[in-house]
mmCIF file of C-alpha atoms and ligand atoms in Angstrom:
data_model
loop_
_atom_site.group_PDB
_atom_site.id
_atom_site.type_symbol
_atom_site.label_atom_id
_atom_site.label_comp_id
_atom_site.label_asym_id
_atom_site.label_seq_id
_atom_site.Cartn_x
_atom_site.Cartn_y
_atom_site.Cartn_z
ATOM 1 C CA UNK I 1 -15.226 78.520 30.714
ATOM 2 C CA UNK I 2 -15.756 74.785 30.093
ATOM 3 C CA UNK I 3 -18.327 73.522 32.636
ATOM 4 C CA UNK I 4 -17.956 69.790 33.268
ATOM 5 C CA UNK I 5 -20.344 67.177 34.661
ATOM 6 C CA UNK I 6 -19.071 63.683 35.429
ATOM 7 C CA UNK I 7 -21.036 60.415 35.200
ATOM 8 C CA UNK I 8 -19.554 57.601 37.300
ATOM 9 C CA UNK I 9 -17.595 58.726 40.347
ATOM 10 C CA UNK I 10 -15.696 55.540 41.227
ATOM 11 C CA UNK I 11 -12.074 54.520 40.659
ATOM 12 C CA UNK I 12 -10.599 56.423 37.716
ATOM 13 C CA UNK I 13 -13.017 59.309 38.323
ATOM 14 C CA UNK I 14 -10.759 60.277 41.257
ATOM 15 C CA UNK I 15 -7.913 61.102 38.850
ATOM 16 C CA UNK I 16 -10.280 63.181 36.672
ATOM 17 C CA UNK I 17 -11.632 64.982 39.740
ATOM 18 C CA UNK I 18 -8.058 65.739 40.821
ATOM 19 C CA UNK I 19 -7.206 67.108 37.347
ATOM 20 C CA UNK I 20 -10.245 69.440 37.317
ATOM 21 C CA UNK I 21 -9.360 70.659 40.805
ATOM 22 C CA UNK I 22 -5.697 71.202 39.856
ATOM 23 C CA UNK I 23 -6.526 73.075 36.651
ATOM 24 C CA UNK I 24 -9.225 75.220 38.309
ATOM 25 C CA UNK I 25 -6.579 76.343 40.820
ATOM 26 C CA UNK I 26 -4.058 76.885 38.024
ATOM 27 C CA UNK I 27 -6.516 79.226 36.292
ATOM 28 C CA UNK I 28 -7.462 77.081 33.297
ATOM 29 C CA UNK I 29 -10.948 77.833 31.928
ATOM 30 C CA UNK I 30 -12.519 74.637 33.327
ATOM 31 C CA UNK I 31 -14.773 73.872 36.272
ATOM 32 C CA UNK I 32 -16.330 70.665 37.623
ATOM 33 C CA UNK I 33 -19.944 71.665 38.280
ATOM 34 C CA UNK I 34 -21.626 68.315 39.022
ATOM 35 C CA UNK I 35 -21.172 64.563 39.351
ATOM 36 C CA UNK I 36 -23.584 61.628 39.145
ATOM 37 C CA UNK I 37 -23.210 58.135 40.553
ATOM 38 C CA UNK I 38 -25.848 55.552 41.437
ATOM 39 C CA UNK I 39 -23.877 54.952 44.649
ATOM 40 C CA UNK I 40 -23.956 58.221 46.661
ATOM 41 C CA UNK I 41 -21.185 57.012 48.996
ATOM 42 C CA UNK I 42 -18.784 57.743 46.084
ATOM 43 C CA UNK I 43 -19.247 61.510 46.540
ATOM 44 C CA UNK I 44 -17.683 61.482 49.994
ATOM 45 C CA UNK I 45 -14.869 59.004 49.356
ATOM 46 C CA UNK I 46 -11.954 58.577 46.970
ATOM 47 C CA UNK I 47 -11.817 54.986 45.688
ATOM 48 C CA UNK I 48 -8.331 53.523 46.051
ATOM 49 C CA UNK I 49 -7.160 52.215 42.672
ATOM 50 C CA UNK I 50 -3.880 50.911 41.230
ATOM 51 C CA UNK I 51 -2.355 54.395 40.893
ATOM 52 C CA UNK I 52 -2.240 57.007 43.650
ATOM 53 C CA UNK I 53 -3.629 60.530 43.210
ATOM 54 C CA UNK I 54 -0.859 63.004 42.417
ATOM 55 C CA UNK I 55 -1.516 65.022 45.544
ATOM 56 C CA UNK I 56 -4.058 66.032 48.146
ATOM 57 C CA UNK I 57 -7.067 68.101 47.082
ATOM 58 C CA UNK I 58 -7.431 71.015 49.468
ATOM 59 C CA UNK I 59 -10.136 73.721 49.328
ATOM 60 C CA UNK I 60 -12.006 71.887 46.557
ATOM 61 C CA UNK I 61 -14.783 74.052 45.103
ATOM 62 C CA UNK I 62 -18.239 72.553 45.761
ATOM 63 C CA UNK I 63 -20.082 70.740 42.961
ATOM 64 C CA UNK I 64 -23.636 69.383 42.789
ATOM 65 C CA UNK I 65 -24.228 65.637 43.177
ATOM 66 C CA UNK I 66 -26.914 63.416 41.665
ATOM 67 C CA UNK I 67 -27.803 59.726 41.564
ATOM 68 C CA UNK I 68 -29.607 60.161 38.199
ATOM 69 C CA UNK I 69 -27.335 61.419 35.432
ATOM 70 C CA UNK I 70 -30.194 62.427 33.093
ATOM 71 C CA UNK I 71 -31.607 64.693 35.805
ATOM 72 C CA UNK I 72 -28.107 66.122 36.313
ATOM 73 C CA UNK I 73 -27.655 66.982 32.633
ATOM 74 C CA UNK I 74 -31.096 68.547 32.351
ATOM 75 C CA UNK I 75 -30.517 70.763 35.384
ATOM 76 C CA UNK I 76 -26.822 71.603 34.937
ATOM 77 C CA UNK I 77 -26.576 71.969 31.132
ATOM 78 C CA UNK I 78 -22.760 71.491 31.152
ATOM 79 C CA UNK I 79 -20.486 71.997 28.148
ATOM 80 C CA UNK I 80 -18.645 68.712 28.588
ATOM 81 C CA UNK I 81 -19.776 65.378 30.046
ATOM 82 C CA UNK I 82 -16.978 63.206 31.407
ATOM 83 C CA UNK I 83 -18.033 59.527 31.463
ATOM 84 C CA UNK I 84 -16.173 57.266 33.932
ATOM 85 C CA UNK I 85 -18.635 54.369 33.868
ATOM 86 C CA UNK I 86 -17.915 50.631 33.548
ATOM 87 C CA UNK I 87 -16.991 49.726 29.975
ATOM 88 C CA UNK I 88 -20.297 48.076 29.027
ATOM 89 C CA UNK I 89 -22.060 51.447 29.608
ATOM 90 C CA UNK I 90 -19.695 53.521 27.449
ATOM 91 C CA UNK I 91 -21.582 53.127 24.200
ATOM 92 C CA UNK I 92 -25.215 53.531 25.364
ATOM 93 C CA UNK I 93 -24.504 56.458 27.685
ATOM 94 C CA UNK I 94 -22.107 58.215 25.285
ATOM 95 C CA UNK I 95 -24.526 58.043 22.347
ATOM 96 C CA UNK I 96 -27.422 59.305 24.474
ATOM 97 C CA UNK I 97 -25.393 62.149 25.983
ATOM 98 C CA UNK I 98 -24.169 63.206 22.526
ATOM 99 C CA UNK I 99 -27.738 63.165 21.208
ATOM 100 C CA UNK I 100 -28.701 65.480 24.095
ATOM 101 C CA UNK I 101 -26.209 67.999 22.655
ATOM 102 C CA UNK I 102 -23.219 67.708 25.007
ATOM 103 C CA UNK I 103 -19.534 67.150 24.221
ATOM 104 C CA UNK I 104 -18.209 63.863 25.680
ATOM 105 C CA UNK I 105 -14.961 62.678 27.181
ATOM 106 C CA UNK I 106 -15.378 58.921 27.758
ATOM 107 C CA UNK I 107 -12.988 56.592 29.574
ATOM 108 C CA UNK I 108 -11.166 53.833 27.723
ATOM 109 C CA UNK I 109 -11.772 51.224 26.364
ATOM 110 C CA UNK I 110 -14.029 53.082 23.937
ATOM 111 C CA UNK I 111 -16.337 50.046 24.006
ATOM 112 C CA UNK I 112 -16.143 46.266 24.052
ATOM 113 C CA UNK I 113 -16.664 45.975 20.293
ATOM 114 C CA UNK I 114 -15.360 47.860 17.251
ATOM 115 C CA UNK I 115 -18.892 48.045 15.761
ATOM 116 C CA UNK I 116 -20.021 49.968 18.886
ATOM 117 C CA UNK I 117 -17.181 52.444 18.395
ATOM 118 C CA UNK I 118 -18.323 53.204 14.863
ATOM 119 C CA UNK I 119 -21.823 53.928 16.210
ATOM 120 C CA UNK I 120 -20.347 56.266 18.816
ATOM 121 C CA UNK I 121 -18.453 58.172 16.110
ATOM 122 C CA UNK I 122 -21.636 58.421 14.030
ATOM 123 C CA UNK I 123 -23.535 59.756 17.060
ATOM 124 C CA UNK I 124 -20.894 62.468 17.552
ATOM 125 C CA UNK I 125 -21.068 63.448 13.878
ATOM 126 C CA UNK I 126 -24.878 63.515 13.878
ATOM 127 C CA UNK I 127 -24.922 65.732 16.967
ATOM 128 C CA UNK I 128 -21.972 67.856 15.757
ATOM 129 C CA UNK I 129 -20.345 67.408 19.172
ATOM 130 C CA UNK I 130 -16.843 66.385 20.250
ATOM 131 C CA UNK I 131 -16.189 62.828 21.374
ATOM 132 C CA UNK I 132 -12.794 62.063 22.843
ATOM 133 C CA UNK I 133 -11.763 58.789 24.472
ATOM 134 C CA UNK I 134 -9.564 59.025 27.562
ATOM 135 C CA UNK I 135 -6.586 57.141 26.132
ATOM 136 C CA UNK I 136 -4.420 58.888 28.659
ATOM 137 C CA UNK I 137 -1.018 57.354 27.911
ATOM 138 C CA UNK I 138 -0.667 59.290 24.667
ATOM 139 C CA UNK I 139 -0.812 62.413 26.894
ATOM 140 C CA UNK I 140 1.623 61.145 29.511
ATOM 141 C CA UNK I 141 4.878 63.173 29.369
ATOM 142 C CA UNK I 142 7.193 60.113 29.194
ATOM 143 C CA UNK I 143 5.283 58.803 26.171
ATOM 144 C CA UNK I 144 4.957 62.235 24.576
ATOM 145 C CA UNK I 145 8.763 62.451 24.753
ATOM 146 C CA UNK I 146 9.096 59.061 23.045
ATOM 147 C CA UNK I 147 6.649 60.109 20.340
ATOM 148 C CA UNK I 148 8.671 63.269 19.637
ATOM 149 C CA UNK I 149 11.952 61.308 19.594
ATOM 150 C CA UNK I 150 10.582 58.839 17.050
ATOM 151 C CA UNK I 151 9.042 61.607 14.927
ATOM 152 C CA UNK I 152 12.148 63.813 14.716
ATOM 153 C CA UNK I 153 14.632 60.919 14.514
ATOM 154 C CA UNK I 154 16.999 62.408 17.123
ATOM 155 C CA UNK I 155 18.199 58.919 18.116
ATOM 156 C CA UNK I 156 18.061 57.406 14.634
ATOM 157 C CA UNK I 157 15.669 54.673 13.546
ATOM 158 C CA UNK I 158 13.809 52.431 15.984
ATOM 159 C CA UNK I 159 15.179 48.864 16.023
ATOM 160 C CA UNK I 160 12.861 47.324 18.644
ATOM 161 C CA UNK I 161 10.343 48.422 21.258
ATOM 162 C CA UNK I 162 8.945 46.843 24.430
ATOM 163 C CA UNK I 163 6.197 48.294 26.606
ATOM 164 C CA UNK I 164 5.189 46.844 29.991
ATOM 165 C CA UNK I 165 2.319 47.544 32.390
ATOM 166 C CA UNK I 166 1.933 45.491 35.579
ATOM 167 C CA UNK I 167 -0.794 46.231 38.082
ATOM 168 C CA UNK I 168 -2.542 44.960 41.191
ATOM 169 C CA UNK I 169 -5.801 43.192 40.346
ATOM 170 C CA UNK I 170 -8.624 45.785 40.044
ATOM 171 C CA UNK I 171 -10.815 44.574 42.902
ATOM 172 C CA UNK I 172 -12.450 48.025 43.186
ATOM 173 C CA UNK I 173 -13.600 48.009 39.588
ATOM 174 C CA UNK I 174 -16.900 46.542 38.398
ATOM 175 C CA UNK I 175 -15.887 46.393 34.716
ATOM 176 C CA UNK I 176 -13.974 43.091 34.853
ATOM 177 C CA UNK I 177 -16.855 41.421 36.663
ATOM 178 C CA UNK I 178 -19.333 42.399 33.947
ATOM 179 C CA UNK I 179 -17.712 40.382 31.210
ATOM 180 C CA UNK I 180 -14.480 38.572 31.948
ATOM 181 C CA UNK I 181 -13.752 38.476 28.234
ATOM 182 C CA UNK I 182 -12.685 41.103 25.764
ATOM 183 C CA UNK I 183 -13.893 44.158 27.663
ATOM 184 C CA UNK I 184 -12.971 42.770 31.065
ATOM 185 C CA UNK I 185 -9.571 41.306 30.259
ATOM 186 C CA UNK I 186 -6.126 42.490 31.181
ATOM 187 C CA UNK I 187 -5.759 43.000 27.426
ATOM 188 C CA UNK I 188 -8.558 45.577 27.370
ATOM 189 C CA UNK I 189 -7.748 47.135 30.746
ATOM 190 C CA UNK I 190 -3.925 47.404 30.646
ATOM 191 C CA UNK I 191 -2.420 46.326 27.300
ATOM 192 C CA UNK I 192 -4.787 48.769 25.567
ATOM 193 C CA UNK I 193 -2.904 51.791 26.944
ATOM 194 C CA UNK I 194 0.341 50.769 25.276
ATOM 195 C CA UNK I 195 -1.421 49.602 22.108
ATOM 196 C CA UNK I 196 -2.998 53.028 21.738
ATOM 197 C CA UNK I 197 0.315 54.784 22.460
ATOM 198 C CA UNK I 198 2.107 52.471 20.008
ATOM 199 C CA UNK I 199 -0.379 53.324 17.252
ATOM 200 C CA UNK I 200 -0.027 57.043 17.982
ATOM 201 C CA UNK I 201 3.774 56.713 17.766
ATOM 202 C CA UNK I 202 4.349 54.131 15.022
ATOM 203 C CA UNK I 203 1.042 53.965 13.135
ATOM 204 C CA UNK I 204 -0.733 50.683 12.388
ATOM 205 C CA UNK I 205 1.158 47.353 12.464
ATOM 206 C CA UNK I 206 1.377 44.800 9.659
ATOM 207 C CA UNK I 207 0.746 41.693 11.777
ATOM 208 C CA UNK I 208 -0.418 40.980 15.336
ATOM 209 C CA UNK I 209 -0.238 38.065 17.734
ATOM 210 C CA UNK I 210 -1.328 37.681 21.341
ATOM 211 C CA UNK I 211 -1.032 35.229 24.201
ATOM 212 C CA UNK I 212 -3.730 35.720 26.805
ATOM 213 C CA UNK I 213 -3.627 33.606 29.954
ATOM 214 C CA UNK I 214 -5.777 33.107 33.048
ATOM 215 C CA UNK I 215 -3.191 32.305 35.705
ATOM 216 C CA UNK I 216 -4.796 33.396 38.979
ATOM 217 C CA UNK I 217 -7.561 35.753 37.823
ATOM 218 C CA UNK I 218 -9.543 35.620 34.551
ATOM 219 C CA UNK I 219 -7.387 36.860 31.647
ATOM 220 C CA UNK I 220 -4.693 38.220 33.951
ATOM 221 C CA UNK I 221 -1.704 38.049 31.576
ATOM 222 C CA UNK I 222 -1.425 39.412 28.023
ATOM 223 C CA UNK I 223 1.590 39.466 25.763
ATOM 224 C CA UNK I 224 1.171 40.942 22.297
ATOM 225 C CA UNK I 225 3.656 41.194 19.441
ATOM 226 C CA UNK I 226 3.260 43.573 16.486
ATOM 227 C CA UNK I 227 5.372 43.733 13.362
ATOM 228 C CA UNK I 228 6.220 46.942 11.522
ATOM 229 C CA UNK I 229 8.279 47.145 8.305
ATOM 230 C CA UNK I 230 11.538 47.737 10.210
ATOM 231 C CA UNK I 231 10.968 46.643 13.797
ATOM 232 C CA UNK I 232 8.805 44.690 16.213
ATOM 233 C CA UNK I 233 6.866 45.948 19.223
ATOM 234 C CA UNK I 234 6.176 43.728 22.245
ATOM 235 C CA UNK I 235 3.590 44.742 24.839
ATOM 236 C CA UNK I 236 3.289 42.833 28.114
ATOM 237 C CA UNK I 237 0.697 43.387 30.830
ATOM 238 C CA UNK I 238 -0.389 41.483 33.911
ATOM 239 C CA UNK I 239 -2.620 41.714 36.913
ATOM 240 C CA UNK I 240 -0.875 40.482 40.037
ATOM 241 C CA UNK I 241 -1.951 40.250 43.684
ATOM 242 C CA UNK I 242 -3.793 43.133 45.348
ATOM 243 C CA UNK I 243 -0.720 44.521 47.163
ATOM 244 C CA UNK I 244 1.504 44.575 44.069
ATOM 245 C CA UNK I 245 2.858 48.043 43.256
ATOM 246 C CA UNK I 246 1.741 49.328 39.852
ATOM 247 C CA UNK I 247 4.526 49.964 37.362
ATOM 248 C CA UNK I 248 4.664 50.762 33.678
ATOM 249 C CA UNK I 249 7.519 51.508 31.355
ATOM 250 C CA UNK I 250 9.201 51.043 28.018
ATOM 251 C CA UNK I 251 12.561 50.084 26.529
ATOM 252 C CA UNK I 252 13.163 51.343 23.000
ATOM 253 C CA UNK I 253 16.324 50.439 21.086
ATOM 254 C CA UNK I 254 17.290 53.127 18.580
ATOM 255 C CA UNK I 255 20.257 53.129 16.205
ATOM 256 C CA UNK I 256 22.069 55.557 18.544
ATOM 257 C CA UNK I 257 21.214 53.902 21.882
ATOM 258 C CA UNK I 258 18.401 52.904 24.234
ATOM 259 C CA UNK I 259 15.608 55.057 25.646
ATOM 260 C CA UNK I 260 14.266 53.563 28.875
ATOM 261 C CA UNK I 261 11.242 54.619 30.931
ATOM 262 C CA UNK I 262 11.394 52.922 34.327
ATOM 263 C CA UNK I 263 10.314 53.769 37.888
ATOM 264 C CA UNK I 264 8.803 57.061 36.713
ATOM 265 C CA UNK I 265 12.019 58.312 35.051
ATOM 266 C CA UNK I 266 13.300 58.410 31.459
ATOM 267 C CA UNK I 267 16.954 57.752 30.530
ATOM 268 C CA UNK I 268 18.854 57.629 27.264
ATOM 269 C CA UNK I 269 22.027 55.528 27.113
ATOM 270 C CA UNK I 270 24.125 55.930 23.975
ATOM 271 C CA UNK I 271 26.268 53.297 22.246
ATOM 272 C CA UNK I 272 29.290 54.327 24.369
ATOM 273 C CA UNK I 273 27.343 53.743 27.583
ATOM 274 C CA UNK I 274 26.883 57.445 28.423
ATOM 275 C CA UNK I 275 23.549 57.905 30.232
ATOM 276 C CA UNK I 276 21.487 61.095 30.300
ATOM 277 C CA UNK I 277 18.358 61.583 32.408
ATOM 278 C CA UNK I 278 15.577 63.157 30.355
ATOM 279 C CA UNK I 279 13.502 65.820 32.124
ATOM 280 C CA UNK I 280 9.779 65.586 31.444
ATOM 281 C CA UNK I 281 6.837 67.500 32.896
ATOM 282 C CA UNK I 282 5.587 66.367 36.326
ATOM 283 C CA UNK I 283 2.058 65.415 35.242
ATOM 284 C CA UNK I 284 0.096 62.306 34.366
ATOM 285 C CA UNK I 285 -1.850 61.278 31.288
ATOM 286 C CA UNK I 286 -5.270 62.042 32.770
ATOM 287 C CA UNK I 287 -4.150 65.610 33.490
ATOM 288 C CA UNK I 288 -2.675 65.816 29.988
ATOM 289 C CA UNK I 289 -5.801 64.604 28.204
ATOM 290 C CA UNK I 290 -8.119 66.896 30.191
ATOM 291 C CA UNK I 291 -5.909 69.954 29.651
ATOM 292 C CA UNK I 292 -5.754 69.080 25.953
ATOM 293 C CA UNK I 293 -9.530 68.687 25.534
ATOM 294 C CA UNK I 294 -10.243 71.914 27.439
ATOM 295 C CA UNK I 295 -7.791 73.604 25.039
ATOM 296 C CA UNK I 296 -9.655 72.168 22.040
ATOM 297 C CA UNK I 297 -13.080 73.250 23.354
ATOM 298 C CA UNK I 298 -11.803 76.671 24.382
ATOM 299 C CA UNK I 299 -9.663 77.060 21.242
ATOM 300 C CA UNK I 300 -10.039 76.244 17.555
ATOM 301 C CA UNK I 301 -12.303 73.220 18.189
ATOM 302 C CA UNK I 302 -10.118 70.759 16.274
ATOM 303 C CA UNK I 303 -9.007 67.568 18.018
ATOM 304 C CA UNK I 304 -5.837 66.690 16.113
ATOM 305 C CA UNK I 305 -4.086 64.519 18.693
ATOM 306 C CA UNK I 306 -6.736 62.041 19.770
ATOM 307 C CA UNK I 307 -9.708 61.770 17.392
ATOM 308 C CA UNK I 308 -12.259 59.034 18.199
ATOM 309 C CA UNK I 309 -11.432 57.239 14.944
ATOM 310 C CA UNK I 310 -7.995 56.428 16.385
ATOM 311 C CA UNK I 311 -9.518 55.127 19.628
ATOM 312 C CA UNK I 312 -11.880 52.960 17.575
ATOM 313 C CA UNK I 313 -8.845 51.660 15.674
ATOM 314 C CA UNK I 314 -7.351 50.632 19.015
ATOM 315 C CA UNK I 315 -10.469 48.518 19.682
ATOM 316 C CA UNK I 316 -10.140 47.045 16.177
ATOM 317 C CA UNK I 317 -6.604 46.015 17.163
ATOM 318 C CA UNK I 318 -7.874 44.513 20.439
ATOM 319 C CA UNK I 319 -10.340 42.391 18.503
ATOM 320 C CA UNK I 320 -7.499 41.145 16.275
ATOM 321 C CA UNK I 321 -5.431 40.304 19.346
ATOM 322 C CA UNK I 322 -8.337 38.492 20.924
ATOM 323 C CA UNK I 323 -8.778 36.495 17.718
ATOM 324 C CA UNK I 324 -5.082 35.580 17.827
ATOM 325 C CA UNK I 325 -5.347 34.635 21.518
ATOM 326 C CA UNK I 326 -8.175 32.159 20.922
ATOM 327 C CA UNK I 327 -5.970 30.606 18.203
ATOM 328 C CA UNK I 328 -3.071 30.091 20.658
ATOM 329 C CA UNK I 329 -1.175 33.225 19.686
ATOM 330 C CA UNK I 330 -1.344 32.787 15.898
ATOM 331 C CA UNK I 331 0.230 35.614 13.883
ATOM 332 C CA UNK I 332 -2.532 37.362 11.935
ATOM 333 C CA UNK I 333 -2.357 40.026 9.236
ATOM 334 C CA UNK I 334 -3.644 43.299 10.637
ATOM 335 C CA UNK I 335 -6.145 43.743 7.792
ATOM 336 C CA UNK I 336 -8.680 46.555 7.709
HETATM 337 N N1 NAD V 401 -7.498 55.560 32.151
HETATM 338 C C1 NAD V 401 -7.149 54.676 33.073
HETATM 339 O O1 NAD V 401 -5.982 54.539 33.417
HETATM 340 C C2 NAD V 401 -8.205 53.846 33.716
HETATM 341 C C3 NAD V 401 -7.973 53.279 34.971
HETATM 342 C C4 NAD V 401 -9.005 52.553 35.568
HETATM 343 C C5 NAD V 401 -10.211 52.374 34.904
HETATM 344 N N2 NAD V 401 -10.391 52.911 33.662
HETATM 345 C C6 NAD V 401 -11.655 52.711 32.930
HETATM 346 O O2 NAD V 401 -12.631 53.541 33.539
HETATM 347 C C7 NAD V 401 -13.905 52.874 33.540
HETATM 348 C C8 NAD V 401 -14.404 52.830 34.965
HETATM 349 O O3 NAD V 401 -13.470 52.091 35.743
HETATM 350 P P1 NAD V 401 -13.351 52.332 37.314
HETATM 351 O O4 NAD V 401 -12.148 51.588 37.740
HETATM 352 O O5 NAD V 401 -13.464 53.754 37.629
HETATM 353 O O6 NAD V 401 -14.679 51.541 37.768
HETATM 354 P P2 NAD V 401 -15.541 51.731 39.082
HETATM 355 O O7 NAD V 401 -16.413 50.529 39.154
HETATM 356 O O8 NAD V 401 -14.645 52.051 40.243
HETATM 357 O O9 NAD V 401 -16.405 53.066 38.812
HETATM 358 C C9 NAD V 401 -17.565 53.089 38.034
HETATM 359 C C10 NAD V 401 -18.595 53.936 38.773
HETATM 360 O O10 NAD V 401 -19.760 54.042 37.957
HETATM 361 C C11 NAD V 401 -20.886 54.003 38.818
HETATM 362 N N3 NAD V 401 -22.073 53.626 38.023
HETATM 363 C C12 NAD V 401 -22.385 52.430 37.509
HETATM 364 N N4 NAD V 401 -23.537 52.504 36.792
HETATM 365 C C13 NAD V 401 -23.944 53.800 36.863
HETATM 366 C C14 NAD V 401 -25.023 54.528 36.312
HETATM 367 N N5 NAD V 401 -25.957 53.936 35.542
HETATM 368 N N6 NAD V 401 -25.146 55.851 36.587
HETATM 369 C C15 NAD V 401 -24.218 56.475 37.361
HETATM 370 N N7 NAD V 401 -23.165 55.831 37.916
HETATM 371 C C16 NAD V 401 -23.010 54.526 37.658
HETATM 372 C C17 NAD V 401 -20.503 52.994 39.893
HETATM 373 O O11 NAD V 401 -21.297 53.139 41.072
HETATM 374 C C18 NAD V 401 -19.041 53.319 40.109
HETATM 375 O O12 NAD V 401 -18.865 54.265 41.146
HETATM 376 C C19 NAD V 401 -13.668 51.490 32.927
HETATM 377 O O13 NAD V 401 -14.074 51.508 31.592
HETATM 378 C C20 NAD V 401 -12.178 51.293 33.025
HETATM 379 O O14 NAD V 401 -11.643 50.515 31.973
HETATM 380 C C21 NAD V 401 -9.423 53.662 33.084
#
């Protein structure tokens, strides 16, 4: 049984809490035993964020609550600590929790700076504990399907790829207020999901460029272009007004036709115009990543699909994009 304690019980924590509840009921060897938040009102509410919970939580098993996470860890001695804190706390809290001897699942972005990510990886190695970053889109069924299609070549080679992610402005979230720059930008909050998925699917790009604008809110529009030897990838993200309905998708042109993810569905249209709806599992990326990590901890202990080095590489890419953005979208070699 993997016993979990969460630190930070605000916005995205609701999706994690739902996943633990769902998997407990489904009989997976995982249980949420405790949660800590400096704001105790978070234990009795579900913060409304840009994406709705997948369902209602009924007969939730009780868990202990704390306002001091160190006290929680000392008393509860969980197996896994799930960190859903604002981005600027990811590195200090993750490294301390690892040094206390607990495995860590930490929300994305891994940190605001690549150098921090390297320290987090070192802390995990020194403590001989797992560190996984909650880059949930690589575990989202629609993107898992795309990854498989690219890997096995069922639709031929990729000719071009576009990913989009448009969201209401995150008024509930304290992260963007902390530093309306790299770690608080739409680039780091939204674009990052597709960047991480892109790197999981296609590997590392050869060049990057990024336009980052502040139209209504600070850094509320990001458009990034990546070149690969045989195709380009474009990733667009924006924060719109508070009532805007979140949507994310992709359009991938293959030699044999187009694979489109739109309005929650996936379709393939071949060169003759014949369209097939692709059936994928009814789950989200947060559920996928939590089920995966529980499987790693309860299984052979090897995290093949989402090692922290790859999450750090995603932050490296963000820094490159930010560098391009301050140079008016200049195309930069990816480098190393
Ligand atoms: N995976 C996703 O799709 C996704 C979506 C939204 C946010 N996020 C990421 O999750 C992180 C949190 O975002 P959020 O929207 O949940 O923010 P949030 O502000 O709603 O939640 C953070 C919570 O941490 C608590 N907190 C702050 N300092 C604390 C401390 N020292 N000890 C205990 N609790 C403390 C706050 O009271 C708050 O409840 C950010 O890094 C964000 O980028 C990921």
